[in-house]
Each structure stands twice: as structure tokens, then as C-alpha cells.
Amino acid sequence: MLICFSVNELLMRVASLLPKDKSMLKALIRLPLYLLLLVLPGVQTIASEVDSKPTLNIATEVITPALYDKNVGQKYPVVYLFDSSPFYLGSYFAEAKLALEQLAAQHSFPEVIIVNVKIASLYTAVNAKRDNLMAWFQSELQPEIKANYRTLNKQVAVGFSYTGGWVAAELGLHATDLTDVLSLSPVFDNTNYVVKPDEIAASLPKLRIYFGDEQRRLESQFVSVWAEKKLSEKLQVAQLSGETHQSSFIPSLRHGLLAVFSDYRAVAYTEMSESHWTTANVEQFFKQRQQLYSVRASAEEKSDLHTAFAKAYTYAGKLELASEHWLKSSSEYKGYFISQIAGEVELAGNAELAIKIRTQLKSLL
């Protein structure tokens, strides 16, 4: 747990209680207070350069995968969930964590390290003090996580509503260590968020912005900066039809994370019939994924992917490719699948293909 607060603010408030003609005492009270802070356990302070630039009150919670301690050689992507609790009519951190767990359980999706960043006086932090928050994230939090946890280069920042505006304008345009930024239903409430093109960093993360059916305050001014810099390949803006500002949070989080980690899974099943994946391509995919995510595919996972390709290519009439994948599949239902596909194709009026399936794939029945 990391707690950050302004020492100078504390000192000046105590000192302000003293009579003005006792200015010497203001300096004298600093020494014992500093000594006291040095011995308090679990507390870190961030010194401000000037008293007029107070620091932030932040607590962080790191959630590692269930088998993190057992799989000592494995590294993990990091998802930074920046506090949006006051702006969300629900349990922000709990619902986001559940969504990530469901993605891992229901999709081909990697296990991740979750860093919950809880911020006091959040509206002030992401508006008036947004530079402070940015500096703290880059100079303190990211180095701390990298030093103390087994992390991969895949680093994702998430923010919703006003915090969504902050992650887009600050992390999306300036941070270079992040690979992706998800700005969910962002509110750009302050005209200071309109960044000039010459202020954008040369190396940027991929920024994905999601909206529900809602008013998009300052969105056009913000996005126009990207167009002027010809950085459209680094920006994706999507709308979730039928969702409100509030209800869009979890759907856009899921959609965004699936897009971020799309290289963890092969081509979608609906696109398989139009693709041309050989068994060698499948092996190359799993090899590349192991390099990217430090995770080895199980025999069952490989078999399932070969089965999916085999079924798609059988439906499409690409029987040579289908045979190649059927031979790699260890499914005990291969014969059933092939007979079922042949029957469905025949019912659809393609008797010729049905005969070819039954003939060319006869040995697999």
C-alpha cells in the first residue's frame, strides 16, 4: 500500500495557527514534524518544489494472478485501473476486477497484474493537479511496479468519465512506457485539455476512446489534434450504441481489453473461413505468443484451435487445409463434426460439396 501526501501543506496549516509576529516558530516546528514522518511505517512522502504545488493523496493496491507465486518464471502484463469511483454509480474497482477475471475464464485472454490506483479528491487530481498525477505515475508508480513485480512490456492504463479524460489527454499524449490507454466514456470538462499538436510526444501508446450514446464535450477539439499530427493509426474512437455514460463502463472495458490483447488469440472463428492458416501457421502463432506473453500453450489449447480451423475450412470447402488441421486435432468428436457439417451443407443445397466432404475426409469419419 502506497500513501502519498503533502508535508508542506501539513506544516503550513499548523504554522498558520500561530500569531503572525512569531514567524520564527514556523521554521522551528518543521524539524520535529519531519523527524516524526521519518519513523512512521508504510508512509512515503513526495516533496513539492514549492508550497503552492501540493502533492496527492494516493493509495495503490496490487492484485497478482492466483498462481503468481507458483509460476516464478512467468511474467505478466499490467493493467492500471485509475480511480473513477466518484463518477461511477457502482463498485468501480470490484466490477472492473470481475470483468478481467471473466475475460480470462471465458476468452483466450492472458492473466494480468491489476494495479488499483485510489485517489483522494479525485476531481481535483485529474483536473487542477493533473500534471502532478502524471509526474507521480511516471516517476514513482511505474518504476515501483516494474522493480517489484514480474512484468511484461504490455502496460495498459484505464480511466472512466473525468479520469477517462485525464488518461486520454495526459497518458495518451505524453507517456511512452505504456503500450495502450483505454479512455472509457471520457469527459473533457476543462478547455485546458485541448492539447496543441507540438505538445504531443513522438512515441505514443495506442489510445482507444469509447463513448455511449451521450454528449461528447470537447471531443472534437481533442481528436482534431491527432488528425493534425497524422497519428490516426494510434487513435481509435468507437461508440457503443444503446449504452449510456454509466452503462458503457463495463462493455467498453471488455471491448477495449479484448482489442488490446488481440495478439493473444488467433483469428476470430467468423474470419477463419476467409483466412489461410496452415498447421505451421498455428505453431508459429503459439511460438510468438509465448515470446510476447511468457506463457506456453497446452496440448488441449492447440488441439482446440486446430479443430476450429478444421471445421471452418470444411464448411468453406477448403478440404486440403481442413484435412491438415483435422489430423492435428485430438478431439474425440472429429467424425461427428465432419458428418454434421456434410449434412448441413447438403441441406443447404450443396450436394456436391457434401459428397466431397464424405469422400475426401472418409478416413477421419
mmCIF file of C-alpha atoms in Angstrom:
data_model
loop_
_atom_site.group_PDB
_atom_site.id
_atom_site.type_symbol
_atom_site.label_atom_id
_atom_site.label_comp_id
_atom_site.label_asym_id
_atom_site.label_seq_id
_atom_site.Cartn_x
_atom_site.Cartn_y
_atom_site.Cartn_z
ATOM 1 C CA MET A 1 0.000 0.000 0.000
ATOM 2 C CA LEU A 2 1.418 3.391 -1.029
ATOM 3 C CA ILE A 3 0.188 6.609 0.600
ATOM 4 C CA CYS A 4 1.343 9.994 -0.660
ATOM 5 C CA PHE A 5 0.502 13.370 0.875
ATOM 6 C CA SER A 6 1.922 16.889 1.100
ATOM 7 C CA VAL A 7 4.237 17.518 4.041
ATOM 8 C CA ASN A 8 4.429 21.215 3.244
ATOM 9 C CA GLU A 9 0.654 21.564 3.318
ATOM 10 C CA LEU A 10 0.547 19.932 6.764
ATOM 11 C CA LEU A 11 3.317 22.159 8.071
ATOM 12 C CA MET A 12 1.854 25.362 6.751
ATOM 13 C CA ARG A 13 -1.560 24.608 8.224
ATOM 14 C CA VAL A 14 -0.043 24.041 11.650
ATOM 15 C CA ALA A 15 2.117 27.137 11.321
ATOM 16 C CA SER A 16 -0.809 29.281 10.211
ATOM 17 C CA LEU A 17 -2.395 28.777 13.613
ATOM 18 C CA LEU A 18 0.443 30.742 15.207
ATOM 19 C CA PRO A 19 0.437 34.563 15.563
ATOM 20 C CA LYS A 20 1.996 36.324 12.596
ATOM 21 C CA ASP A 21 4.647 38.022 14.742
ATOM 22 C CA LYS A 22 6.017 34.619 15.732
ATOM 23 C CA SER A 23 7.350 33.735 12.291
ATOM 24 C CA MET A 24 10.491 32.168 13.785
ATOM 25 C CA LEU A 25 8.366 29.425 15.328
ATOM 26 C CA LYS A 26 7.122 28.434 11.880
ATOM 27 C CA ALA A 27 10.588 27.273 10.991
ATOM 28 C CA LEU A 28 11.238 25.673 14.384
ATOM 29 C CA ILE A 29 8.206 23.399 14.266
ATOM 30 C CA ARG A 30 9.357 21.834 10.977
ATOM 31 C CA LEU A 31 12.204 19.806 12.494
ATOM 32 C CA PRO A 32 10.214 17.600 14.928
ATOM 33 C CA LEU A 33 7.437 17.077 12.376
ATOM 34 C CA TYR A 34 9.896 15.896 9.735
ATOM 35 C CA LEU A 35 11.555 13.577 12.254
ATOM 36 C CA LEU A 36 8.157 12.127 13.142
ATOM 37 C CA LEU A 37 7.337 11.408 9.497
ATOM 38 C CA LEU A 38 10.627 9.583 9.036
ATOM 39 C CA VAL A 39 9.652 6.896 11.534
ATOM 40 C CA LEU A 40 6.009 6.374 10.535
ATOM 41 C CA PRO A 41 5.723 2.910 8.890
ATOM 42 C CA GLY A 42 4.105 2.498 5.452
ATOM 43 C CA VAL A 43 4.173 6.180 4.599
ATOM 44 C CA GLN A 44 6.001 7.798 1.696
ATOM 45 C CA THR A 45 6.181 11.498 1.040
ATOM 46 C CA ILE A 46 6.726 13.329 -2.221
ATOM 47 C CA ALA A 47 8.417 16.650 -1.640
ATOM 48 C CA SER A 48 6.970 19.578 -3.549
ATOM 49 C CA GLU A 49 9.282 22.048 -5.220
ATOM 50 C CA VAL A 50 7.119 24.908 -3.966
ATOM 51 C CA ASP A 51 4.389 25.152 -1.343
ATOM 52 C CA SER A 52 1.869 26.292 -3.952
ATOM 53 C CA LYS A 53 2.145 22.941 -5.769
ATOM 54 C CA PRO A 54 0.725 20.421 -3.280
ATOM 55 C CA THR A 55 1.128 16.689 -3.779
ATOM 56 C CA LEU A 56 -1.530 13.997 -3.922
ATOM 57 C CA ASN A 57 -3.151 11.550 -1.536
ATOM 58 C CA ILE A 58 -2.963 8.189 -3.309
ATOM 59 C CA ALA A 59 -3.240 4.552 -2.247
ATOM 60 C CA THR A 60 -2.359 1.665 -4.539
ATOM 61 C CA GLU A 61 -3.463 -1.953 -4.397
ATOM 62 C CA VAL A 62 -1.666 -4.594 -6.476
ATOM 63 C CA ILE A 63 -3.581 -7.775 -7.358
ATOM 64 C CA THR A 64 -1.498 -10.594 -8.823
ATOM 65 C CA PRO A 65 -2.788 -13.721 -10.634
ATOM 66 C CA ALA A 66 -3.776 -16.680 -8.450
ATOM 67 C CA LEU A 67 -0.690 -18.730 -9.384
ATOM 68 C CA TYR A 68 1.738 -15.799 -9.421
ATOM 69 C CA ASP A 69 3.877 -17.139 -6.550
ATOM 70 C CA LYS A 70 3.936 -20.666 -8.015
ATOM 71 C CA ASN A 71 4.789 -19.708 -11.604
ATOM 72 C CA VAL A 72 8.024 -17.979 -10.668
ATOM 73 C CA GLY A 73 9.333 -17.838 -14.225
ATOM 74 C CA GLN A 74 6.265 -16.216 -15.747
ATOM 75 C CA LYS A 75 5.849 -12.521 -16.418
ATOM 76 C CA TYR A 76 2.547 -10.711 -16.781
ATOM 77 C CA PRO A 77 1.016 -7.652 -18.476
ATOM 78 C CA VAL A 78 -0.042 -4.824 -16.176
ATOM 79 C CA VAL A 79 -3.436 -3.091 -16.145
ATOM 80 C CA TYR A 80 -3.502 0.195 -14.212
ATOM 81 C CA LEU A 81 -7.070 0.987 -13.105
ATOM 82 C CA PHE A 82 -7.149 4.686 -12.260
ATOM 83 C CA ASP A 83 -9.787 5.650 -9.730
ATOM 84 C CA SER A 84 -13.122 6.725 -11.191
ATOM 85 C CA SER A 85 -15.269 5.730 -8.211
ATOM 86 C CA PRO A 86 -16.943 9.131 -7.561
ATOM 87 C CA PHE A 87 -18.029 9.307 -11.209
ATOM 88 C CA TYR A 88 -19.459 5.770 -11.444
ATOM 89 C CA LEU A 89 -22.784 4.602 -9.975
ATOM 90 C CA GLY A 90 -21.459 1.213 -8.975
ATOM 91 C CA SER A 91 -18.475 -0.519 -7.404
ATOM 92 C CA TYR A 92 -15.770 0.655 -9.790
ATOM 93 C CA PHE A 93 -12.761 -1.439 -8.753
ATOM 94 C CA ALA A 94 -14.749 -4.575 -7.844
ATOM 95 C CA GLU A 95 -16.670 -4.615 -11.131
ATOM 96 C CA ALA A 96 -13.535 -3.974 -13.186
ATOM 97 C CA LYS A 97 -11.709 -6.821 -11.425
ATOM 98 C CA LEU A 98 -14.634 -9.170 -12.050
ATOM 99 C CA ALA A 99 -14.676 -8.204 -15.733
ATOM 100 C CA LEU A 100 -10.971 -9.041 -16.050
ATOM 101 C CA GLU A 101 -11.469 -12.378 -14.295
ATOM 102 C CA GLN A 102 -14.364 -13.238 -16.597
ATOM 103 C CA LEU A 103 -12.307 -12.388 -19.677
ATOM 104 C CA ALA A 104 -9.572 -14.767 -18.505
ATOM 105 C CA ALA A 105 -12.120 -17.504 -17.805
ATOM 106 C CA GLN A 106 -14.329 -17.121 -20.882
ATOM 107 C CA HIS A 107 -11.939 -15.980 -23.620
ATOM 108 C CA SER A 108 -8.449 -16.633 -24.876
ATOM 109 C CA PHE A 109 -7.116 -13.875 -22.641
ATOM 110 C CA PRO A 110 -3.929 -13.548 -20.564
ATOM 111 C CA GLU A 111 -3.696 -13.331 -16.801
ATOM 112 C CA VAL A 112 -2.682 -9.827 -15.764
ATOM 113 C CA ILE A 113 -1.388 -7.886 -12.784
ATOM 114 C CA ILE A 114 -4.015 -5.339 -11.723
ATOM 115 C CA VAL A 115 -2.914 -2.098 -10.083
ATOM 116 C CA ASN A 116 -5.777 -0.195 -8.474
ATOM 117 C CA VAL A 117 -4.860 3.482 -8.128
ATOM 118 C CA LYS A 118 -7.146 5.047 -5.491
ATOM 119 C CA ILE A 119 -7.035 8.836 -5.370
ATOM 120 C CA ALA A 120 -8.457 11.187 -2.753
ATOM 121 C CA SER A 121 -10.025 14.439 -4.050
ATOM 122 C CA LEU A 122 -10.209 12.769 -7.442
ATOM 123 C CA TYR A 123 -11.842 15.566 -9.436
ATOM 124 C CA THR A 124 -9.103 17.970 -8.350
ATOM 125 C CA ALA A 125 -6.398 15.399 -9.070
ATOM 126 C CA VAL A 126 -7.463 14.819 -12.686
ATOM 127 C CA ASN A 127 -8.079 18.485 -13.429
ATOM 128 C CA ALA A 128 -6.223 21.109 -11.372
ATOM 129 C CA LYS A 129 -3.419 18.755 -10.352
ATOM 130 C CA ARG A 130 -3.278 16.579 -13.448
ATOM 131 C CA ASP A 131 0.408 17.357 -14.067
ATOM 132 C CA ASN A 132 1.232 16.190 -10.526
ATOM 133 C CA LEU A 133 -0.617 12.931 -11.070
ATOM 134 C CA MET A 134 1.154 12.372 -14.373
ATOM 135 C CA ALA A 135 4.588 13.013 -12.827
ATOM 136 C CA TRP A 136 3.858 10.675 -9.907
ATOM 137 C CA PHE A 137 2.729 7.883 -12.219
ATOM 138 C CA GLN A 138 5.791 8.083 -14.449
ATOM 139 C CA SER A 139 8.465 8.742 -11.831
ATOM 140 C CA GLU A 140 7.179 6.653 -8.921
ATOM 141 C CA LEU A 141 4.413 4.150 -9.576
ATOM 142 C CA GLN A 142 5.570 2.608 -12.852
ATOM 143 C CA PRO A 143 9.198 2.175 -11.663
ATOM 144 C CA GLU A 144 7.952 0.670 -8.377
ATOM 145 C CA ILE A 145 5.749 -1.903 -10.132
ATOM 146 C CA LYS A 146 8.486 -2.839 -12.597
ATOM 147 C CA ALA A 147 11.045 -3.211 -9.799
ATOM 148 C CA ASN A 148 8.896 -5.357 -7.508
ATOM 149 C CA TYR A 149 6.809 -7.496 -9.856
ATOM 150 C CA ARG A 150 7.463 -9.745 -12.850
ATOM 151 C CA THR A 151 6.026 -7.592 -15.611
ATOM 152 C CA LEU A 152 5.925 -7.678 -19.395
ATOM 153 C CA ASN A 153 6.243 -4.669 -21.665
ATOM 154 C CA LYS A 154 2.470 -4.714 -22.211
ATOM 155 C CA GLN A 155 1.263 -1.882 -19.943
ATOM 156 C CA VAL A 156 -2.329 -0.627 -20.080
ATOM 157 C CA ALA A 157 -3.914 2.380 -18.339
ATOM 158 C CA VAL A 158 -7.698 2.615 -17.839
ATOM 159 C CA GLY A 159 -9.843 5.586 -16.840
ATOM 160 C CA PHE A 160 -13.577 6.357 -16.901
ATOM 161 C CA SER A 161 -15.505 9.655 -17.106
ATOM 162 C CA TYR A 162 -13.360 12.593 -15.861
ATOM 163 C CA THR A 163 -10.498 10.175 -15.235
ATOM 164 C CA GLY A 164 -11.058 8.907 -18.779
ATOM 165 C CA GLY A 165 -10.422 12.447 -19.983
ATOM 166 C CA TRP A 166 -7.235 12.576 -17.927
ATOM 167 C CA VAL A 167 -5.780 9.276 -19.201
ATOM 168 C CA ALA A 168 -6.520 10.352 -22.783
ATOM 169 C CA ALA A 169 -5.033 13.836 -22.535
ATOM 170 C CA GLU A 170 -2.077 13.031 -20.277
ATOM 171 C CA LEU A 171 -1.126 9.367 -20.634
ATOM 172 C CA GLY A 172 -2.395 9.066 -24.183
ATOM 173 C CA LEU A 173 -0.384 12.014 -25.449
ATOM 174 C CA HIS A 174 2.733 12.012 -23.297
ATOM 175 C CA ALA A 175 3.582 8.655 -21.669
ATOM 176 C CA THR A 176 5.975 6.455 -23.601
ATOM 177 C CA ASP A 177 6.220 3.412 -21.299
ATOM 178 C CA LEU A 178 2.564 2.500 -21.745
ATOM 179 C CA THR A 179 1.588 0.413 -24.763
ATOM 180 C CA ASP A 180 -2.147 1.141 -24.558
ATOM 181 C CA VAL A 181 -4.577 3.613 -22.982
ATOM 182 C CA LEU A 182 -8.309 2.961 -22.600
ATOM 183 C CA SER A 183 -10.388 6.137 -22.183
ATOM 184 C CA LEU A 184 -13.908 4.979 -21.315
ATOM 185 C CA SER A 185 -16.746 7.458 -21.807
ATOM 186 C CA PRO A 186 -14.339 10.364 -21.170
ATOM 187 C CA VAL A 187 -15.385 13.816 -20.044
ATOM 188 C CA PHE A 188 -13.081 16.606 -21.238
ATOM 189 C CA ASP A 189 -14.571 19.174 -18.902
ATOM 190 C CA ASN A 190 -11.745 21.693 -18.957
ATOM 191 C CA THR A 191 -10.657 23.582 -22.079
ATOM 192 C CA ASN A 192 -7.071 23.136 -20.897
ATOM 193 C CA TYR A 193 -7.424 19.563 -22.133
ATOM 194 C CA VAL A 194 -7.205 20.776 -25.718
ATOM 195 C CA VAL A 195 -3.577 19.921 -26.345
ATOM 196 C CA LYS A 196 -1.531 21.648 -29.032
ATOM 197 C CA PRO A 197 -0.020 19.385 -31.701
ATOM 198 C CA ASP A 198 3.552 20.405 -30.816
ATOM 199 C CA GLU A 199 2.998 19.150 -27.243
ATOM 200 C CA ILE A 200 2.400 15.559 -28.306
ATOM 201 C CA ALA A 201 5.227 13.102 -27.643
ATOM 202 C CA ALA A 202 6.979 11.428 -30.574
ATOM 203 C CA SER A 203 6.333 7.917 -29.247
ATOM 204 C CA LEU A 204 2.760 7.273 -28.192
ATOM 205 C CA PRO A 205 0.716 4.383 -26.832
ATOM 206 C CA LYS A 206 -2.343 3.177 -28.704
ATOM 207 C CA LEU A 207 -5.296 5.258 -27.452
ATOM 208 C CA ARG A 208 -8.777 3.746 -27.596
ATOM 209 C CA ILE A 209 -11.705 6.023 -26.711
ATOM 210 C CA TYR A 210 -15.180 4.585 -26.141
ATOM 211 C CA PHE A 211 -18.450 6.512 -25.824
ATOM 212 C CA GLY A 212 -22.023 5.544 -25.117
ATOM 213 C CA ASP A 213 -24.944 7.494 -26.557
ATOM 214 C CA GLU A 214 -24.003 10.718 -24.792
ATOM 215 C CA GLN A 215 -22.800 14.289 -25.170
ATOM 216 C CA ARG A 216 -19.128 14.385 -26.151
ATOM 217 C CA ARG A 217 -17.788 17.542 -24.534
ATOM 218 C CA LEU A 218 -14.612 18.848 -26.218
ATOM 219 C CA GLU A 219 -14.135 15.544 -28.031
ATOM 220 C CA SER A 220 -13.870 17.141 -31.480
ATOM 221 C CA GLN A 221 -11.175 19.596 -30.355
ATOM 222 C CA PHE A 222 -9.235 16.824 -28.687
ATOM 223 C CA VAL A 223 -9.400 14.365 -31.588
ATOM 224 C CA SER A 224 -8.552 17.067 -34.139
ATOM 225 C CA VAL A 225 -5.081 17.291 -32.611
ATOM 226 C CA TRP A 226 -4.429 13.688 -33.586
ATOM 227 C CA ALA A 227 -5.624 14.320 -37.125
ATOM 228 C CA GLU A 228 -3.319 17.336 -37.444
ATOM 229 C CA LYS A 229 -0.353 15.230 -36.312
ATOM 230 C CA LYS A 230 -1.383 12.450 -38.752
ATOM 231 C CA LEU A 231 -1.488 9.947 -35.906
ATOM 232 C CA SER A 232 -4.769 8.273 -36.830
ATOM 233 C CA GLU A 233 -3.173 4.825 -36.591
ATOM 234 C CA LYS A 234 -2.593 5.473 -32.888
ATOM 235 C CA LEU A 235 -6.176 6.559 -32.182
ATOM 236 C CA GLN A 236 -9.413 4.584 -32.213
ATOM 237 C CA VAL A 237 -12.764 6.156 -31.330
ATOM 238 C CA ALA A 238 -15.806 3.891 -31.004
ATOM 239 C CA GLN A 239 -19.408 4.286 -29.880
ATOM 240 C CA LEU A 240 -21.407 1.610 -28.071
ATOM 241 C CA SER A 241 -24.933 2.093 -29.340
ATOM 242 C CA GLY A 242 -27.653 1.820 -26.731
ATOM 243 C CA GLU A 243 -25.301 2.392 -23.788
ATOM 244 C CA THR A 244 -25.443 5.453 -21.544
ATOM 245 C CA HIS A 245 -22.496 7.232 -19.966
ATOM 246 C CA GLN A 246 -22.795 4.996 -16.902
ATOM 247 C CA SER A 247 -23.759 1.701 -18.522
ATOM 248 C CA SER A 248 -20.947 1.896 -21.082
ATOM 249 C CA PHE A 249 -18.220 1.330 -18.465
ATOM 250 C CA ILE A 250 -18.080 -2.483 -18.323
ATOM 251 C CA PRO A 251 -18.922 -3.162 -22.017
ATOM 252 C CA SER A 252 -16.287 -0.675 -23.183
ATOM 253 C CA LEU A 253 -13.754 -2.058 -20.699
ATOM 254 C CA ARG A 254 -14.268 -5.583 -22.036
ATOM 255 C CA HIS A 255 -14.225 -4.445 -25.661
ATOM 256 C CA GLY A 256 -11.096 -2.363 -25.121
ATOM 257 C CA LEU A 257 -9.175 -5.080 -23.304
ATOM 258 C CA LEU A 258 -10.049 -7.673 -25.951
ATOM 259 C CA ALA A 259 -8.691 -5.261 -28.562
ATOM 260 C CA VAL A 260 -5.529 -4.584 -26.547
ATOM 261 C CA PHE A 261 -4.807 -8.286 -26.144
ATOM 262 C CA SER A 262 -5.971 -9.371 -29.589
ATOM 263 C CA ASP A 263 -2.492 -10.733 -30.312
ATOM 264 C CA TYR A 264 -3.032 -13.294 -27.540
ATOM 265 C CA ARG A 265 -5.591 -15.160 -29.654
ATOM 266 C CA ALA A 266 -5.696 -16.339 -33.243
ATOM 267 C CA VAL A 267 -8.080 -15.069 -35.904
ATOM 268 C CA ALA A 268 -11.725 -14.990 -34.838
ATOM 269 C CA TYR A 269 -13.823 -18.003 -35.810
ATOM 270 C CA THR A 270 -16.062 -15.890 -38.046
ATOM 271 C CA GLU A 271 -12.973 -14.868 -40.037
ATOM 272 C CA MET A 272 -11.364 -18.304 -40.243
ATOM 273 C CA SER A 273 -13.104 -19.415 -43.436
ATOM 274 C CA GLU A 274 -11.623 -16.401 -45.285
ATOM 275 C CA SER A 275 -8.131 -16.972 -43.898
ATOM 276 C CA HIS A 276 -5.416 -19.415 -44.960
ATOM 277 C CA TRP A 277 -3.806 -20.761 -41.798
ATOM 278 C CA THR A 278 -1.719 -23.894 -42.206
ATOM 279 C CA THR A 279 -0.733 -26.062 -39.252
ATOM 280 C CA ALA A 280 2.689 -24.396 -39.474
ATOM 281 C CA ASN A 281 1.000 -21.005 -39.047
ATOM 282 C CA VAL A 282 -0.694 -22.272 -35.892
ATOM 283 C CA GLU A 283 2.613 -23.422 -34.429
ATOM 284 C CA GLN A 284 4.177 -20.067 -35.310
ATOM 285 C CA PHE A 285 1.292 -18.240 -33.628
ATOM 286 C CA PHE A 286 1.763 -20.119 -30.357
ATOM 287 C CA LYS A 287 5.518 -19.610 -30.506
ATOM 288 C CA GLN A 288 5.093 -15.871 -30.996
ATOM 289 C CA ARG A 289 2.515 -15.680 -28.208
ATOM 290 C CA GLN A 290 4.921 -17.420 -25.850
ATOM 291 C CA GLN A 291 7.554 -14.803 -26.663
ATOM 292 C CA LEU A 292 5.094 -11.943 -26.132
ATOM 293 C CA TYR A 293 3.312 -13.226 -23.033
ATOM 294 C CA SER A 294 5.682 -15.704 -21.423
ATOM 295 C CA VAL A 295 3.039 -18.454 -21.499
ATOM 296 C CA ARG A 296 3.216 -21.899 -23.108
ATOM 297 C CA ALA A 297 0.137 -23.303 -24.846
ATOM 298 C CA SER A 298 -1.217 -26.612 -23.594
ATOM 299 C CA ALA A 299 -1.797 -29.568 -25.898
ATOM 300 C CA GLU A 300 -5.542 -29.150 -25.364
ATOM 301 C CA GLU A 301 -5.442 -25.486 -26.418
ATOM 302 C CA LYS A 302 -3.528 -26.340 -29.583
ATOM 303 C CA SER A 303 -5.961 -29.134 -30.407
ATOM 304 C CA ASP A 304 -8.952 -26.845 -29.890
ATOM 305 C CA LEU A 305 -7.545 -24.277 -32.315
ATOM 306 C CA HIS A 306 -6.802 -26.948 -34.946
ATOM 307 C CA THR A 307 -10.361 -28.248 -34.522
ATOM 308 C CA ALA A 308 -11.797 -24.757 -35.004
ATOM 309 C CA PHE A 309 -9.786 -24.225 -38.198
ATOM 310 C CA ALA A 310 -10.683 -27.713 -39.463
ATOM 311 C CA LYS A 311 -14.415 -27.077 -39.009
ATOM 312 C CA ALA A 312 -14.252 -23.629 -40.645
ATOM 313 C CA TYR A 313 -12.299 -24.896 -43.665
ATOM 314 C CA THR A 314 -14.603 -27.928 -44.066
ATOM 315 C CA TYR A 315 -17.644 -25.629 -44.217
ATOM 316 C CA ALA A 316 -15.785 -23.420 -46.730
ATOM 317 C CA GLY A 317 -14.890 -26.370 -48.943
ATOM 318 C CA LYS A 318 -11.126 -25.927 -48.366
ATOM 319 C CA LEU A 319 -10.741 -29.625 -47.770
ATOM 320 C CA GLU A 320 -6.956 -29.908 -48.123
ATOM 321 C CA LEU A 321 -6.453 -27.309 -45.422
ATOM 322 C CA ALA A 322 -9.221 -28.913 -43.383
ATOM 323 C CA SER A 323 -7.568 -32.352 -43.570
ATOM 324 C CA GLU A 324 -4.303 -30.870 -42.371
ATOM 325 C CA HIS A 325 -5.961 -29.464 -39.255
ATOM 326 C CA TRP A 326 -8.180 -32.488 -38.623
ATOM 327 C CA LEU A 327 -5.039 -34.609 -38.398
ATOM 328 C CA LYS A 328 -3.651 -32.279 -35.717
ATOM 329 C CA SER A 329 -6.892 -32.282 -33.761
ATOM 330 C CA SER A 330 -7.145 -34.704 -30.853
ATOM 331 C CA SER A 331 -10.902 -34.194 -30.465
ATOM 332 C CA GLU A 332 -12.789 -37.444 -29.968
ATOM 333 C CA TYR A 333 -15.717 -35.890 -31.841
ATOM 334 C CA LYS A 334 -13.948 -35.380 -35.190
ATOM 335 C CA GLY A 335 -16.104 -37.926 -37.000
ATOM 336 C CA TYR A 336 -19.284 -36.420 -35.571
ATOM 337 C CA PHE A 337 -18.276 -32.898 -36.605
ATOM 338 C CA ILE A 338 -17.438 -33.958 -40.166
ATOM 339 C CA SER A 339 -20.707 -35.889 -40.592
ATOM 340 C CA GLN A 340 -22.673 -32.969 -39.147
ATOM 341 C CA ILE A 341 -21.031 -30.448 -41.487
ATOM 342 C CA ALA A 342 -21.639 -32.682 -44.516
ATOM 343 C CA GLY A 343 -25.308 -32.979 -43.573
ATOM 344 C CA GLU A 344 -25.724 -29.231 -43.057
ATOM 345 C CA VAL A 345 -24.022 -28.459 -46.380
ATOM 346 C CA GLU A 346 -26.295 -30.918 -48.136
ATOM 347 C CA LEU A 347 -29.412 -29.410 -46.563
ATOM 348 C CA ALA A 348 -28.198 -26.004 -47.746
ATOM 349 C CA GLY A 349 -28.341 -27.288 -51.312
ATOM 350 C CA ASN A 350 -24.668 -28.010 -51.938
ATOM 351 C CA ALA A 351 -24.838 -31.765 -52.500
ATOM 352 C CA GLU A 352 -21.561 -31.742 -54.453
ATOM 353 C CA LEU A 353 -19.559 -30.368 -51.525
ATOM 354 C CA ALA A 354 -21.282 -32.772 -49.152
ATOM 355 C CA ILE A 355 -20.132 -35.702 -51.283
ATOM 356 C CA LYS A 356 -16.565 -34.339 -51.366
ATOM 357 C CA ILE A 357 -16.521 -33.952 -47.578
ATOM 358 C CA ARG A 358 -17.707 -37.522 -47.050
ATOM 359 C CA THR A 359 -15.264 -38.854 -49.677
ATOM 360 C CA GLN A 360 -12.084 -36.871 -49.029
ATOM 361 C CA LEU A 361 -12.425 -36.905 -45.270
ATOM 362 C CA LYS A 362 -13.647 -40.501 -45.131
ATOM 363 C CA SER A 363 -10.588 -41.699 -43.207
ATOM 364 C CA LEU A 364 -11.431 -39.300 -40.401
ATOM 365 C CA LEU A 365 -15.025 -40.466 -40.005
#
